[in-house]
PDB file of C-alpha atoms in Angstrom:
ATOM      1  CA  MET A   1       0.221   0.186  -0.132  1.00  0.00           C
ATOM      2  CA  ILE A   2       1.434   3.736  -0.587  1.00  0.00           C
ATOM      3  CA  HIS A   3       1.202   6.445   1.946  1.00  0.00           C
ATOM      4  CA  ALA A   4      -0.240   9.296   1.194  1.00  0.00           C
ATOM      5  CA  ILE A   5       1.443  12.696   2.057  1.00  0.00           C
ATOM      6  CA  ARG A   6      -0.188  15.726   1.510  1.00  0.00           C
ATOM      7  CA  LEU A   7       1.624  18.543   0.177  1.00  0.00           C
ATOM      8  CA  LEU A   8       1.698  22.520  -0.199  1.00  0.00           C
ATOM      9  CA  GLY A   9       2.176  24.497  -2.874  1.00  0.00           C
ATOM     10  CA  ILE A  10       2.550  29.120  -2.620  1.00  0.00           C
ATOM     11  CA  ASP A  11       3.071  31.430  -5.025  1.00  0.00           C
ATOM     12  CA  PRO A  12       3.755  33.891  -3.098  1.00  0.00           C
ATOM     13  CA  GLY A  13       2.585  37.463  -4.064  1.00  0.00           C
ATOM     14  CA  LEU A  14       2.582  40.303  -1.830  1.00  0.00           C
ATOM     15  CA  ARG A  15      -1.084  41.588  -2.774  1.00  0.00           C
ATOM     16  CA  ARG A  16      -1.745  37.630  -3.423  1.00  0.00           C
ATOM     17  CA  THR A  17      -0.104  34.847  -2.625  1.00  0.00           C
ATOM     18  CA  GLY A  18      -2.140  31.847  -4.161  1.00  0.00           C
ATOM     19  CA  TRP A  19      -1.931  27.842  -2.170  1.00  0.00           C
ATOM     20  CA  GLY A  20      -2.754  24.520  -3.063  1.00  0.00           C
ATOM     21  CA  MET A  21      -2.976  21.792  -1.164  1.00  0.00           C
ATOM     22  CA  ILE A  22      -2.380  18.138  -2.560  1.00  0.00           C
ATOM     23  CA  GLU A  23      -2.476  14.466  -1.327  1.00  0.00           C
ATOM     24  CA  ALA A  24       0.539  11.871  -3.215  1.00  0.00           C
ATOM     25  CA  ALA A  25      -0.028   8.992  -3.716  1.00  0.00           C
ATOM     26  CA  GLY A  26       2.583   7.408  -5.466  1.00  0.00           C
ATOM     27  CA  ASN A  27       1.802   8.592  -9.321  1.00  0.00           C
ATOM     28  CA  ARG A  28      -1.633   9.690  -8.078  1.00  0.00           C
ATOM     29  CA  LEU A  29      -2.201  13.649  -7.264  1.00  0.00           C
ATOM     30  CA  SER A  30      -6.123  14.139  -5.924  1.00  0.00           C
ATOM     31  CA  PHE A  31      -6.406  17.677  -4.841  1.00  0.00           C
ATOM     32  CA  ILE A  32      -7.252  18.905  -1.592  1.00  0.00           C
ATOM     33  CA  ALA A  33      -8.180  22.138  -1.403  1.00  0.00           C
ATOM     34  CA  SER A  34      -7.028  26.000  -2.813  1.00  0.00           C
ATOM     35  CA  GLY A  35      -6.757  29.933  -2.270  1.00  0.00           C
ATOM     36  CA  THR A  36      -5.847  32.780  -2.263  1.00  0.00           C
ATOM     37  CA  VAL A  37      -4.235  34.983   0.680  1.00  0.00           C
ATOM     38  CA  THR A  38      -4.511  38.514   0.308  1.00  0.00           C
ATOM     39  CA  SER A  39      -3.011  41.838   1.617  1.00  0.00           C
ATOM     40  CA  ASP A  40      -4.790  44.979   2.372  1.00  0.00           C
ATOM     41  CA  ASN A  41      -2.443  47.648  -0.062  1.00  0.00           C
ATOM     42  CA  LYS A  42      -3.308  50.943   1.951  1.00  0.00           C
ATOM     43  CA  LYS A  43      -1.026  49.570   5.420  1.00  0.00           C
ATOM     44  CA  SER A  44       2.087  49.111   6.004  1.00  0.00           C
ATOM     45  CA  LEU A  45       4.396  46.381   4.456  1.00  0.00           C
ATOM     46  CA  ALA A  46       5.149  45.178   7.271  1.00  0.00           C
ATOM     47  CA  GLU A  47       1.534  44.942   7.926  1.00  0.00           C
ATOM     48  CA  ARG A  48       0.988  43.079   5.037  1.00  0.00           C
ATOM     49  CA  LEU A  49       3.495  40.500   5.600  1.00  0.00           C
ATOM     50  CA  VAL A  50       1.613  40.271   9.144  1.00  0.00           C
ATOM     51  CA  GLN A  51      -1.312  39.870   6.839  1.00  0.00           C
ATOM     52  CA  LEU A  52       0.478  36.760   4.863  1.00  0.00           C
ATOM     53  CA  HIS A  53       1.709  35.081   7.528  1.00  0.00           C
ATOM     54  CA  ASP A  54      -1.018  34.879   8.896  1.00  0.00           C
ATOM     55  CA  GLY A  55      -3.256  33.866   6.487  1.00  0.00           C
ATOM     56  CA  LEU A  56      -0.302  30.864   5.364  1.00  0.00           C
ATOM     57  CA  SER A  57      -0.435  29.491   8.840  1.00  0.00           C
ATOM     58  CA  GLU A  58      -3.838  29.194   9.485  1.00  0.00           C
ATOM     59  CA  VAL A  59      -4.058  27.526   5.857  1.00  0.00           C
ATOM     60  CA  VAL A  60      -0.615  25.453   6.987  1.00  0.00           C
ATOM     61  CA  ARG A  61      -2.608  24.918  10.292  1.00  0.00           C
ATOM     62  CA  GLN A  62      -6.193  23.949   8.972  1.00  0.00           C
ATOM     63  CA  HIS A  63      -4.813  20.965   5.974  1.00  0.00           C
ATOM     64  CA  GLU A  64      -1.708  20.025   8.210  1.00  0.00           C
ATOM     65  CA  PRO A  65       0.560  19.645   4.524  1.00  0.00           C
ATOM     66  CA  SER A  66       4.322  17.557   4.892  1.00  0.00           C
ATOM     67  CA  GLU A  67       6.513  19.157   2.724  1.00  0.00           C
ATOM     68  CA  ALA A  68       5.715  22.060   1.379  1.00  0.00           C
ATOM     69  CA  ALA A  69       6.902  24.269  -2.254  1.00  0.00           C
ATOM     70  CA  VAL A  70       7.830  27.123  -2.680  1.00  0.00           C
ATOM     71  CA  GLU A  71       8.245  29.247  -6.271  1.00  0.00           C
ATOM     72  CA  HIS A  72      11.719  30.650  -6.774  1.00  0.00           C
ATOM     73  CA  THR A  73      11.593  34.959  -7.434  1.00  0.00           C
ATOM     74  CA  PHE A  74      11.514  35.705 -11.512  1.00  0.00           C
ATOM     75  CA  VAL A  75      14.060  40.155 -11.422  1.00  0.00           C
ATOM     76  CA  ASN A  76      11.843  41.911 -13.301  1.00  0.00           C
ATOM     77  CA  LYS A  77      12.486  45.224 -14.793  1.00  0.00           C
ATOM     78  CA  ASP A  78      11.069  46.480 -11.466  1.00  0.00           C
ATOM     79  CA  ALA A  79      14.309  46.561  -8.963  1.00  0.00           C
ATOM     80  CA  GLY A  80      11.206  47.249  -6.081  1.00  0.00           C
ATOM     81  CA  ALA A  81       8.941  44.992  -7.391  1.00  0.00           C
ATOM     82  CA  THR A  82      11.179  42.703  -6.819  1.00  0.00           C
ATOM     83  CA  LEU A  83      12.633  43.279  -3.688  1.00  0.00           C
ATOM     84  CA  LYS A  84       9.192  43.142  -1.958  1.00  0.00           C
ATOM     85  CA  LEU A  85       8.176  40.545  -4.046  1.00  0.00           C
ATOM     86  CA  GLY A  86      11.654  38.160  -2.374  1.00  0.00           C
ATOM     87  CA  GLN A  87       9.629  39.800   1.376  1.00  0.00           C
ATOM     88  CA  ALA A  88       6.787  37.939   0.028  1.00  0.00           C
ATOM     89  CA  ARG A  89       8.224  35.149  -1.078  1.00  0.00           C
ATOM     90  CA  GLY A  90      10.677  34.769   2.834  1.00  0.00           C
ATOM     91  CA  ILE A  91       7.638  34.791   4.372  1.00  0.00           C
ATOM     92  CA  ALA A  92       6.311  31.530   2.101  1.00  0.00           C
ATOM     93  CA  LEU A  93       9.511  30.182   2.632  1.00  0.00           C
ATOM     94  CA  LEU A  94       9.452  30.767   6.863  1.00  0.00           C
ATOM     95  CA  VAL A  95       5.363  29.446   7.467  1.00  0.00           C
ATOM     96  CA  PRO A  96       5.601  26.298   6.845  1.00  0.00           C
ATOM     97  CA  SER A  97       9.557  26.194   8.491  1.00  0.00           C
ATOM     98  CA  LEU A  98       8.201  27.611  11.792  1.00  0.00           C
ATOM     99  CA  ALA A  99       5.936  24.443  11.115  1.00  0.00           C
ATOM    100  CA  GLY A 100       8.853  21.840  11.465  1.00  0.00           C
ATOM    101  CA  LEU A 101       7.887  21.088   7.438  1.00  0.00           C
ATOM    102  CA  PRO A 102      10.675  20.090   4.822  1.00  0.00           C
ATOM    103  CA  VAL A 103      10.095  23.311   1.930  1.00  0.00           C
ATOM    104  CA  ALA A 104      11.516  22.188  -2.193  1.00  0.00           C
ATOM    105  CA  GLU A 105      11.993  25.489  -3.978  1.00  0.00           C
ATOM    106  CA  TYR A 106      11.058  25.546  -7.658  1.00  0.00           C
ATOM    107  CA  ALA A 107      12.114  27.970 -11.488  1.00  0.00           C
ATOM    108  CA  PRO A 108       9.024  28.572 -12.938  1.00  0.00           C
ATOM    109  CA  ASN A 109      10.622  27.666 -15.979  1.00  0.00           C
ATOM    110  CA  LEU A 110      10.387  24.690 -14.126  1.00  0.00           C
ATOM    111  CA  VAL A 111       6.917  24.023 -12.966  1.00  0.00           C
ATOM    112  CA  LYS A 112       5.160  25.177 -16.267  1.00  0.00           C
ATOM    113  CA  LYS A 113       7.437  22.015 -18.086  1.00  0.00           C
ATOM    114  CA  THR A 114       6.864  19.846 -15.343  1.00  0.00           C
ATOM    115  CA  VAL A 115       2.691  21.116 -15.245  1.00  0.00           C
ATOM    116  CA  VAL A 116       2.624  21.939 -19.045  1.00  0.00           C
ATOM    117  CA  GLY A 117       5.333  20.929 -21.288  1.00  0.00           C
ATOM    118  CA  THR A 118       7.025  23.870 -21.921  1.00  0.00           C
ATOM    119  CA  GLY A 119       8.485  26.379 -19.642  1.00  0.00           C
ATOM    120  CA  HIS A 120       7.649  29.105 -21.339  1.00  0.00           C
ATOM    121  CA  ALA A 121       3.621  28.462 -21.026  1.00  0.00           C
ATOM    122  CA  GLU A 122       0.768  30.838 -20.687  1.00  0.00           C
ATOM    123  CA  LYS A 123      -1.925  31.444 -17.286  1.00  0.00           C
ATOM    124  CA  GLU A 124      -4.021  29.557 -19.187  1.00  0.00           C
ATOM    125  CA  GLN A 125      -2.849  27.286 -19.885  1.00  0.00           C
ATOM    126  CA  ILE A 126      -1.354  26.391 -16.528  1.00  0.00           C
ATOM    127  CA  ARG A 127      -5.304  26.971 -16.119  1.00  0.00           C
ATOM    128  CA  ALA A 128      -6.106  24.385 -17.807  1.00  0.00           C
ATOM    129  CA  MET A 129      -3.678  21.780 -16.856  1.00  0.00           C
ATOM    130  CA  VAL A 130      -4.546  21.351 -13.873  1.00  0.00           C
ATOM    131  CA  LYS A 131      -8.498  21.044 -14.215  1.00  0.00           C
ATOM    132  CA  VAL A 132      -6.415  17.512 -17.190  1.00  0.00           C
ATOM    133  CA  LEU A 133      -4.849  16.187 -13.991  1.00  0.00           C
ATOM    134  CA  MET A 134      -6.783  16.894 -11.308  1.00  0.00           C
ATOM    135  CA  PRO A 135     -10.454  17.222 -12.713  1.00  0.00           C
ATOM    136  CA  ARG A 136     -11.996  18.569  -8.990  1.00  0.00           C
ATOM    137  CA  ALA A 137      -9.336  20.925  -8.486  1.00  0.00           C
ATOM    138  CA  THR A 138     -10.676  24.881  -7.813  1.00  0.00           C
ATOM    139  CA  PHE A 139      -9.408  27.559  -7.478  1.00  0.00           C
ATOM    140  CA  ASN A 140     -10.368  31.544  -7.117  1.00  0.00           C
ATOM    141  CA  SER A 141      -7.196  33.278  -8.810  1.00  0.00           C
ATOM    142  CA  ASP A 142      -4.620  32.407 -11.310  1.00  0.00           C
ATOM    143  CA  ASP A 143      -2.823  32.525  -8.460  1.00  0.00           C
ATOM    144  CA  ALA A 144      -4.032  29.430  -6.611  1.00  0.00           C
ATOM    145  CA  ALA A 145      -3.824  27.563 -10.209  1.00  0.00           C
ATOM    146  CA  ASP A 146       0.084  28.277  -9.941  1.00  0.00           C
ATOM    147  CA  ALA A 147       0.215  27.116  -6.789  1.00  0.00           C
ATOM    148  CA  LEU A 148      -2.095  24.296  -7.371  1.00  0.00           C
ATOM    149  CA  ALA A 149       1.203  23.820  -9.956  1.00  0.00           C
ATOM    150  CA  ILE A 150       4.108  24.227  -8.231  1.00  0.00           C
ATOM    151  CA  ALA A 151       2.865  21.227  -5.298  1.00  0.00           C
ATOM    152  CA  ILE A 152       2.463  18.651  -9.038  1.00  0.00           C
ATOM    153  CA  CYS A 153       5.953  19.830  -9.870  1.00  0.00           C
ATOM    154  CA  HIS A 154       7.028  19.362  -6.250  1.00  0.00           C
ATOM    155  CA  ALA A 155       4.610  15.667  -6.002  1.00  0.00           C
ATOM    156  CA  GLN A 156       7.107  14.827  -9.337  1.00  0.00           C
ATOM    157  CA  HIS A 157      10.068  15.793  -8.489  1.00  0.00           C
ATOM    158  CA  ARG A 158       9.892  15.425  -4.982  1.00  0.00           C
ATOM    159  CA  SER A 159      12.655  12.442  -4.789  1.00  0.00           C
ATOM    160  CA  ASN A 160      15.671  14.545  -5.976  1.00  0.00           C
ATOM    161  CA  SER A 161      14.197  17.373  -3.684  1.00  0.00           C
ATOM    162  CA  THR A 162      13.914  15.822  -0.726  1.00  0.00           C
ATOM    163  CA  ALA A 163      16.884  13.825  -1.189  1.00  0.00           C
ATOM    164  CA  ARG A 164      18.545  17.450  -1.648  1.00  0.00           C
ATOM    165  CA  LEU A 165      17.108  18.024   2.000  1.00  0.00           C
ATOM    166  CA  ALA A 166      18.445  15.119   3.716  1.00  0.00           C
ATOM    167  CA  ALA A 167      21.794  15.349   2.262  1.00  0.00           C
ATOM    168  CA  MET A 168      22.161  19.233   3.777  1.00  0.00           C
ATOM    169  CA  GLY A 169      20.713  17.931   6.947  1.00  0.00           C
ATOM    170  CA  ALA A 170      17.344  20.064   6.420  1.00  0.00           C
ATOM    171  CA  ILE A 171      15.288  17.017   7.360  1.00  0.00           C
TER     172      ILE A 171
END
């Protein structure tokens, strides 16, 4: 009998951080839940980061994942936006780590290639393939769909990530 494991995918963003929870049992993937944690852009940066922290902490508490995966930040032309995204990504890494979960990181192109078959897929293609791979999946935003794609990517690549984390003494 194959043991099922809950995997949390997180697509970090300062305005909207998507999350997706799946269960993997061998090659079989099942949708558990997904959603979007938002922050109030009228608040200070520190207050917005607290909102993201509290929202993700509630997701981890409620759904009890065994592992998490976060998308790497891509660098864009706006250095300020990249820095803010990096701070939100820090929260996305911190929350599962504080809960004692191993946290893997994946490049956006690897996530797209794993789920869609090409590293330069568009948002619509990601949404469509997530629905093909998990017909029961529901998501309220592109961010939540991306988070499910990150969780799917982790399910496919986790043996490599787990071995790498173990070698570093992280698990």
